[in-house]
mmCIF file of C-alpha atoms in Angstrom:
data_model
loop_
_atom_site.group_PDB
_atom_site.id
_atom_site.type_symbol
_atom_site.label_atom_id
_atom_site.label_comp_id
_atom_site.label_asym_id
_atom_site.label_seq_id
_atom_site.Cartn_x
_atom_site.Cartn_y
_atom_site.Cartn_z
ATOM 1 C CA UNK A 1 107.359 97.530 107.252
ATOM 2 C CA UNK A 2 106.148 99.970 109.868
ATOM 3 C CA UNK A 3 102.420 100.643 110.059
ATOM 4 C CA UNK A 4 100.008 102.487 112.350
ATOM 5 C CA UNK A 5 99.215 99.513 114.560
ATOM 6 C CA UNK A 6 101.917 96.988 113.852
ATOM 7 C CA UNK A 7 105.535 96.510 112.928
ATOM 8 C CA UNK A 8 106.652 93.841 110.513
ATOM 9 C CA UNK A 9 109.324 92.512 108.190
ATOM 10 C CA UNK A 10 112.467 94.225 107.041
ATOM 11 C CA UNK A 11 113.500 92.944 103.624
ATOM 12 C CA UNK A 12 117.179 92.044 103.129
ATOM 13 C CA UNK A 13 119.327 93.835 100.557
ATOM 14 C CA UNK A 14 119.860 92.541 97.013
ATOM 15 C CA UNK A 15 122.387 89.824 96.113
ATOM 16 C CA UNK A 16 125.179 88.931 96.670
ATOM 17 C CA UNK A 17 124.165 89.161 100.346
ATOM 18 C CA UNK A 18 123.611 85.699 101.879
ATOM 19 C CA UNK A 19 120.394 87.077 103.382
ATOM 20 C CA UNK A 20 118.752 86.512 99.992
ATOM 21 C CA UNK A 21 118.601 82.859 100.996
ATOM 22 C CA UNK A 22 115.228 82.339 102.716
ATOM 23 C CA UNK A 23 116.776 80.195 105.451
ATOM 24 C CA UNK A 24 118.216 83.398 106.952
ATOM 25 C CA UNK A 25 114.854 85.160 107.247
ATOM 26 C CA UNK A 26 113.388 85.844 110.661
ATOM 27 C CA UNK A 27 110.034 87.609 111.057
ATOM 28 C CA UNK A 28 108.999 89.407 114.239
ATOM 29 C CA UNK A 29 105.479 90.893 114.312
ATOM 30 C CA UNK A 30 104.302 93.334 116.968
ATOM 31 C CA UNK A 31 100.547 93.890 116.652
ATOM 32 C CA UNK A 32 97.883 95.285 118.984
ATOM 33 C CA UNK A 33 95.035 93.693 116.939
ATOM 34 C CA UNK A 34 93.106 96.977 116.768
ATOM 35 C CA UNK A 35 92.323 96.379 113.087
ATOM 36 C CA UNK A 36 93.376 92.770 112.612
ATOM 37 C CA UNK A 37 93.229 89.406 114.362
ATOM 38 C CA UNK A 38 95.616 86.834 115.747
ATOM 39 C CA UNK A 39 93.778 84.267 113.621
ATOM 40 C CA UNK A 40 95.257 85.887 110.491
ATOM 41 C CA UNK A 41 98.703 84.741 111.645
ATOM 42 C CA UNK A 42 97.729 81.377 113.140
ATOM 43 C CA UNK A 43 99.429 79.258 110.472
ATOM 44 C CA UNK A 44 102.799 80.843 111.301
ATOM 45 C CA UNK A 45 102.611 80.454 115.085
ATOM 46 C CA UNK A 46 105.133 77.832 116.146
ATOM 47 C CA UNK A 47 107.379 78.369 113.115
ATOM 48 C CA UNK A 48 111.006 78.532 114.346
ATOM 49 C CA UNK A 49 111.700 81.834 112.547
ATOM 50 C CA UNK A 50 108.425 83.589 113.433
ATOM 51 C CA UNK A 51 107.711 85.509 116.628
ATOM 52 C CA UNK A 52 104.484 87.318 117.544
ATOM 53 C CA UNK A 53 104.249 90.050 120.188
ATOM 54 C CA UNK A 54 101.013 91.764 121.253
ATOM 55 C CA UNK A 55 102.066 95.341 121.850
ATOM 56 C CA UNK A 56 102.364 98.919 120.603
ATOM 57 C CA UNK A 57 100.009 101.898 120.263
ATOM 58 C CA UNK A 58 99.664 104.274 117.340
ATOM 59 C CA UNK A 59 102.086 107.118 118.063
ATOM 60 C CA UNK A 60 104.608 104.840 119.804
ATOM 61 C CA UNK A 61 104.616 102.585 116.743
ATOM 62 C CA UNK A 62 105.230 105.454 114.388
ATOM 63 C CA UNK A 63 107.942 107.205 116.399
ATOM 64 C CA UNK A 64 109.670 104.732 118.717
ATOM 65 C CA UNK A 65 108.879 101.738 116.524
ATOM 66 C CA UNK A 66 110.189 103.410 113.375
ATOM 67 C CA UNK A 67 113.359 104.472 115.207
ATOM 68 C CA UNK A 68 113.915 100.905 116.389
ATOM 69 C CA UNK A 69 113.377 99.486 112.913
ATOM 70 C CA UNK A 70 115.707 102.047 111.359
ATOM 71 C CA UNK A 71 118.343 101.173 113.925
ATOM 72 C CA UNK A 72 117.983 97.516 112.981
ATOM 73 C CA UNK A 73 118.121 98.323 109.264
ATOM 74 C CA UNK A 74 121.300 100.336 109.824
ATOM 75 C CA UNK A 75 122.889 97.554 111.850
ATOM 76 C CA UNK A 76 122.244 94.756 109.347
ATOM 77 C CA UNK A 77 122.344 96.798 106.118
ATOM 78 C CA UNK A 78 118.727 96.077 105.194
ATOM 79 C CA UNK A 79 116.208 97.875 103.030
ATOM 80 C CA UNK A 80 113.179 99.091 104.997
ATOM 81 C CA UNK A 81 109.622 99.880 103.939
ATOM 82 C CA UNK A 82 107.437 102.372 105.799
ATOM 83 C CA UNK A 83 103.734 102.001 105.151
ATOM 84 C CA UNK A 84 102.752 105.613 105.638
ATOM 85 C CA UNK A 85 99.295 106.983 104.972
ATOM 86 C CA UNK A 86 97.193 109.468 103.058
ATOM 87 C CA UNK A 87 96.473 110.972 106.490
ATOM 88 C CA UNK A 88 99.752 112.891 106.149
ATOM 89 C CA UNK A 89 97.772 115.158 103.804
ATOM 90 C CA UNK A 90 95.268 115.906 106.582
ATOM 91 C CA UNK A 91 92.142 117.696 105.360
ATOM 92 C CA UNK A 92 93.649 118.472 101.963
ATOM 93 C CA UNK A 93 93.358 121.816 100.222
ATOM 94 C CA UNK A 94 94.393 120.302 96.876
ATOM 95 C CA UNK A 95 92.555 117.528 95.056
ATOM 96 C CA UNK A 96 93.563 114.881 94.133
ATOM 97 C CA UNK A 97 96.581 114.619 96.401
ATOM 98 C CA UNK A 98 100.067 114.391 94.885
ATOM 99 C CA UNK A 99 103.212 113.388 96.739
ATOM 100 C CA UNK A 100 104.637 116.912 96.659
ATOM 101 C CA UNK A 101 101.678 118.312 98.648
ATOM 102 C CA UNK A 102 102.713 119.089 102.252
ATOM 103 C CA UNK A 103 99.275 118.672 103.751
ATOM 104 C CA UNK A 104 96.830 120.507 106.016
ATOM 105 C CA UNK A 105 97.048 118.798 109.405
ATOM 106 C CA UNK A 106 95.817 119.763 112.878
ATOM 107 C CA UNK A 107 98.731 118.870 115.224
ATOM 108 C CA UNK A 108 96.568 118.760 118.379
ATOM 109 C CA UNK A 109 93.350 117.135 117.145
ATOM 110 C CA UNK A 110 91.825 113.832 118.240
ATOM 111 C CA UNK A 111 93.276 112.101 115.164
ATOM 112 C CA UNK A 112 96.697 113.753 115.389
ATOM 113 C CA UNK A 113 98.521 110.819 116.988
ATOM 114 C CA UNK A 114 98.075 109.003 113.681
ATOM 115 C CA UNK A 115 98.532 111.900 111.238
ATOM 116 C CA UNK A 116 101.534 113.440 112.968
ATOM 117 C CA UNK A 117 102.965 110.064 113.937
ATOM 118 C CA UNK A 118 103.206 109.086 110.285
ATOM 119 C CA UNK A 119 104.663 112.471 109.342
ATOM 120 C CA UNK A 120 107.378 112.019 111.984
ATOM 121 C CA UNK A 121 107.991 108.467 110.738
ATOM 122 C CA UNK A 122 108.582 109.779 107.207
ATOM 123 C CA UNK A 123 110.978 112.402 108.592
ATOM 124 C CA UNK A 124 112.931 109.743 110.469
ATOM 125 C CA UNK A 125 113.137 107.555 107.370
ATOM 126 C CA UNK A 126 114.647 110.337 105.283
ATOM 127 C CA UNK A 127 116.980 111.431 108.091
ATOM 128 C CA UNK A 128 118.443 107.919 108.265
ATOM 129 C CA UNK A 129 118.552 107.725 104.472
ATOM 130 C CA UNK A 130 120.481 110.994 104.171
ATOM 131 C CA UNK A 131 122.758 110.553 107.187
ATOM 132 C CA UNK A 132 123.427 106.810 107.121
ATOM 133 C CA UNK A 133 122.643 105.759 103.558
ATOM 134 C CA UNK A 134 119.819 103.435 104.643
ATOM 135 C CA UNK A 135 117.818 102.061 101.715
ATOM 136 C CA UNK A 136 114.289 103.306 102.389
ATOM 137 C CA UNK A 137 110.945 102.936 100.671
ATOM 138 C CA UNK A 138 107.856 104.966 101.678
ATOM 139 C CA UNK A 139 104.315 104.168 100.542
ATOM 140 C CA UNK A 140 101.463 106.555 101.298
ATOM 141 C CA UNK A 141 98.550 104.155 101.579
ATOM 142 C CA UNK A 142 94.996 105.276 100.889
ATOM 143 C CA UNK A 143 91.979 103.438 102.348
ATOM 144 C CA UNK A 144 92.397 99.681 101.965
ATOM 145 C CA UNK A 145 89.767 96.980 102.487
ATOM 146 C CA UNK A 146 89.344 93.247 102.079
ATOM 147 C CA UNK A 147 88.763 89.921 103.832
ATOM 148 C CA UNK A 148 90.108 89.141 107.318
ATOM 149 C CA UNK A 149 89.788 92.685 108.637
ATOM 150 C CA UNK A 150 88.569 93.021 112.222
ATOM 151 C CA UNK A 151 84.772 93.032 111.930
ATOM 152 C CA UNK A 152 84.373 95.731 114.570
ATOM 153 C CA UNK A 153 87.477 97.803 113.809
ATOM 154 C CA UNK A 154 85.437 100.985 113.309
ATOM 155 C CA UNK A 155 86.522 101.497 109.699
ATOM 156 C CA UNK A 156 83.790 102.555 107.349
ATOM 157 C CA UNK A 157 83.792 99.553 104.976
ATOM 158 C CA UNK A 158 83.893 97.086 107.883
ATOM 159 C CA UNK A 159 81.131 99.014 109.661
ATOM 160 C CA UNK A 160 78.786 99.086 106.679
ATOM 161 C CA UNK A 161 79.231 95.422 105.758
ATOM 162 C CA UNK A 162 78.866 94.197 109.351
ATOM 163 C CA UNK A 163 75.815 96.390 109.929
ATOM 164 C CA UNK A 164 74.146 95.225 106.711
ATOM 165 C CA UNK A 165 74.794 91.553 107.524
ATOM 166 C CA UNK A 166 73.356 92.033 111.016
ATOM 167 C CA UNK A 167 70.300 93.773 109.611
ATOM 168 C CA UNK A 168 71.207 97.015 111.358
ATOM 169 C CA UNK A 169 70.966 100.542 109.965
ATOM 170 C CA UNK A 170 74.074 101.769 108.161
ATOM 171 C CA UNK A 171 75.446 104.719 110.132
ATOM 172 C CA UNK A 172 76.735 107.357 107.727
ATOM 173 C CA UNK A 173 78.656 110.165 109.372
ATOM 174 C CA UNK A 174 77.404 113.634 108.452
ATOM 175 C CA UNK A 175 77.205 115.113 105.935
ATOM 176 C CA UNK A 176 77.748 111.952 103.847
ATOM 177 C CA UNK A 177 79.309 113.895 100.995
ATOM 178 C CA UNK A 178 82.884 113.434 102.268
ATOM 179 C CA UNK A 179 84.850 111.199 99.902
ATOM 180 C CA UNK A 180 87.315 108.330 100.157
ATOM 181 C CA UNK A 181 89.114 106.091 97.658
ATOM 182 C CA UNK A 182 89.099 102.365 98.410
ATOM 183 C CA UNK A 183 91.851 99.966 97.311
ATOM 184 C CA UNK A 184 91.362 96.199 97.493
ATOM 185 C CA UNK A 185 93.998 94.422 99.565
ATOM 186 C CA UNK A 186 95.478 92.331 96.718
ATOM 187 C CA UNK A 187 96.123 95.478 94.681
ATOM 188 C CA UNK A 188 97.708 97.128 97.722
ATOM 189 C CA UNK A 189 100.056 94.201 98.361
ATOM 190 C CA UNK A 190 101.102 94.197 94.706
ATOM 191 C CA UNK A 191 101.896 97.920 94.894
ATOM 192 C CA UNK A 192 103.932 97.540 98.083
ATOM 193 C CA UNK A 193 105.939 94.664 96.634
ATOM 194 C CA UNK A 194 106.716 96.626 93.479
ATOM 195 C CA UNK A 195 107.841 99.594 95.561
ATOM 196 C CA UNK A 196 110.024 97.429 97.803
ATOM 197 C CA UNK A 197 111.661 95.704 94.841
ATOM 198 C CA UNK A 198 112.206 98.877 92.803
ATOM 199 C CA UNK A 199 114.782 101.650 93.019
ATOM 200 C CA UNK A 200 112.640 104.623 94.089
ATOM 201 C CA UNK A 201 112.613 105.727 97.724
ATOM 202 C CA UNK A 202 109.190 107.361 97.516
ATOM 203 C CA UNK A 203 107.044 108.618 99.013
ATOM 204 C CA UNK A 204 104.650 107.141 96.478
ATOM 205 C CA UNK A 205 100.855 107.160 96.719
ATOM 206 C CA UNK A 206 99.425 103.638 96.636
ATOM 207 C CA UNK A 207 95.656 103.615 96.395
ATOM 208 C CA UNK A 208 92.665 103.408 94.103
ATOM 209 C CA UNK A 209 91.775 106.755 92.480
ATOM 210 C CA UNK A 210 88.105 105.769 92.263
ATOM 211 C CA UNK A 211 86.400 108.325 94.531
ATOM 212 C CA UNK A 212 83.146 107.679 96.416
ATOM 213 C CA UNK A 213 81.119 109.678 98.892
ATOM 214 C CA UNK A 214 80.246 107.923 102.143
ATOM 215 C CA UNK A 215 76.603 107.954 101.090
ATOM 216 C CA UNK A 216 77.498 106.294 97.776
ATOM 217 C CA UNK A 217 79.456 103.614 99.619
ATOM 218 C CA UNK A 218 76.538 102.976 101.964
ATOM 219 C CA UNK A 219 74.104 102.740 99.055
ATOM 220 C CA UNK A 220 76.402 100.271 97.273
ATOM 221 C CA UNK A 221 76.712 98.036 100.356
ATOM 222 C CA UNK A 222 72.950 98.206 100.872
ATOM 223 C CA UNK A 223 72.310 97.200 97.258
ATOM 224 C CA UNK A 224 74.778 94.311 97.355
ATOM 225 C CA UNK A 225 73.873 92.869 100.764
ATOM 226 C CA UNK A 226 70.404 93.873 101.939
ATOM 227 C CA UNK A 227 68.204 96.413 100.130
ATOM 228 C CA UNK A 228 65.923 96.495 103.190
ATOM 229 C CA UNK A 229 68.411 98.079 105.616
ATOM 230 C CA UNK A 230 68.089 101.769 106.410
ATOM 231 C CA UNK A 231 70.665 104.537 106.208
ATOM 232 C CA UNK A 232 71.030 106.783 109.266
ATOM 233 C CA UNK A 233 73.119 109.963 109.350
ATOM 234 C CA UNK A 234 75.103 110.369 112.582
ATOM 235 C CA UNK A 235 77.401 113.001 114.061
ATOM 236 C CA UNK A 236 80.818 113.245 112.427
ATOM 237 C CA UNK A 237 84.170 112.813 114.166
ATOM 238 C CA UNK A 238 86.340 115.940 114.524
ATOM 239 C CA UNK A 239 88.932 116.730 111.817
ATOM 240 C CA UNK A 240 87.422 114.232 109.399
ATOM 241 C CA UNK A 241 88.901 114.985 105.939
ATOM 242 C CA UNK A 242 86.327 116.179 103.401
ATOM 243 C CA UNK A 243 88.055 114.707 100.348
ATOM 244 C CA UNK A 244 90.521 111.926 99.758
ATOM 245 C CA UNK A 245 91.727 110.769 96.354
ATOM 246 C CA UNK A 246 95.245 109.723 95.338
ATOM 247 C CA UNK A 247 97.068 110.935 92.275
ATOM 248 C CA UNK A 248 98.837 107.703 91.293
ATOM 249 C CA UNK A 249 100.762 109.052 88.294
ATOM 250 C CA UNK A 250 104.030 108.364 90.110
ATOM 251 C CA UNK A 251 103.073 104.757 90.893
ATOM 252 C CA UNK A 252 102.101 104.164 87.260
ATOM 253 C CA UNK A 253 105.307 105.668 85.918
ATOM 254 C CA UNK A 254 107.854 104.344 88.415
ATOM 255 C CA UNK A 255 106.274 101.040 89.490
ATOM 256 C CA UNK A 256 104.122 100.143 86.497
ATOM 257 C CA UNK A 257 101.308 99.751 89.013
ATOM 258 C CA UNK A 258 97.639 100.597 89.101
ATOM 259 C CA UNK A 259 94.737 98.870 90.881
ATOM 260 C CA UNK A 260 92.732 96.207 89.062
ATOM 261 C CA UNK A 261 89.878 95.395 91.474
ATOM 262 C CA UNK A 262 86.881 97.743 91.422
ATOM 263 C CA UNK A 263 84.883 98.498 94.562
ATOM 264 C CA UNK A 264 81.885 96.553 93.231
ATOM 265 C CA UNK A 265 84.109 93.523 92.641
ATOM 266 C CA UNK A 266 85.952 93.772 95.958
ATOM 267 C CA UNK A 267 83.030 94.314 98.333
ATOM 268 C CA UNK A 268 81.413 90.884 97.680
ATOM 269 C CA UNK A 269 84.725 89.164 98.534
ATOM 270 C CA UNK A 270 84.816 90.977 101.867
ATOM 271 C CA UNK A 271 81.106 90.244 102.402
ATOM 272 C CA UNK A 272 81.730 86.522 101.903
ATOM 273 C CA UNK A 273 84.446 86.505 104.568
ATOM 274 C CA UNK A 274 82.337 88.526 107.030
ATOM 275 C CA UNK A 275 79.326 86.229 106.433
ATOM 276 C CA UNK A 276 81.404 83.185 107.296
ATOM 277 C CA UNK A 277 82.801 84.702 110.484
ATOM 278 C CA UNK A 278 79.463 86.148 111.621
ATOM 279 C CA UNK A 279 77.596 82.956 110.754
ATOM 280 C CA UNK A 280 75.117 84.748 108.489
ATOM 281 C CA UNK A 281 74.039 82.584 105.526
ATOM 282 C CA UNK A 282 73.318 84.172 102.177
ATOM 283 C CA UNK A 283 69.603 84.609 101.508
#
């Protein structure tokens, strides 16, 4: 799996390959911890078939990292999963976004290393699939949240929950009407596993079609955690997409998948984890 900030696990091909036997698995993780933590992998450190490397930036991961992983997949005959992103759609001109939409992306903006990096990664995946017969799977992931995320990773759900727990104002980027769709991590993992184990190459949108404005998200976090905190509107980042909502018809039809955890059910689980790590008891 190749992602924006880390590289992980290539899954072996189906039987009768001897690689189906778990004793042949080896996992190498390269992670820069921008959005995660070494603690999330602590139980695997020291395992004889697990190796952890702190390395790799966004565009290098998506271009050089994807090339390296494809080369490995070609060499050992493995199936490979690319965790792409809804950012390939840029600031979309169609809503909701379907997999056949080509996107509206600024190639030289401040966010372009991520958007264009993922678009190149998808191109590389299909080039290797067409030219070398590599078994590929591509998931276009929409915003995902859940426990064990980096508390200060800068992502909106992490920001709001951490700010509310610290008693700080929730900083909503202007105008607050821009929308996102939030998928709980357990639903996301289930979707990725179904894609990897199925027969469709993708790309397939994997996300929760429930759409919320940033102001609605802030209000929900405020209600759940601390009704006394204030909401403050701040300057927006350049090229911030105005709308984001997945059309998951393809995932339903081809994978039999759709998310089960609502935002109101998922946020308290993330709050509980953040409370524990921040040392903030529940009132």
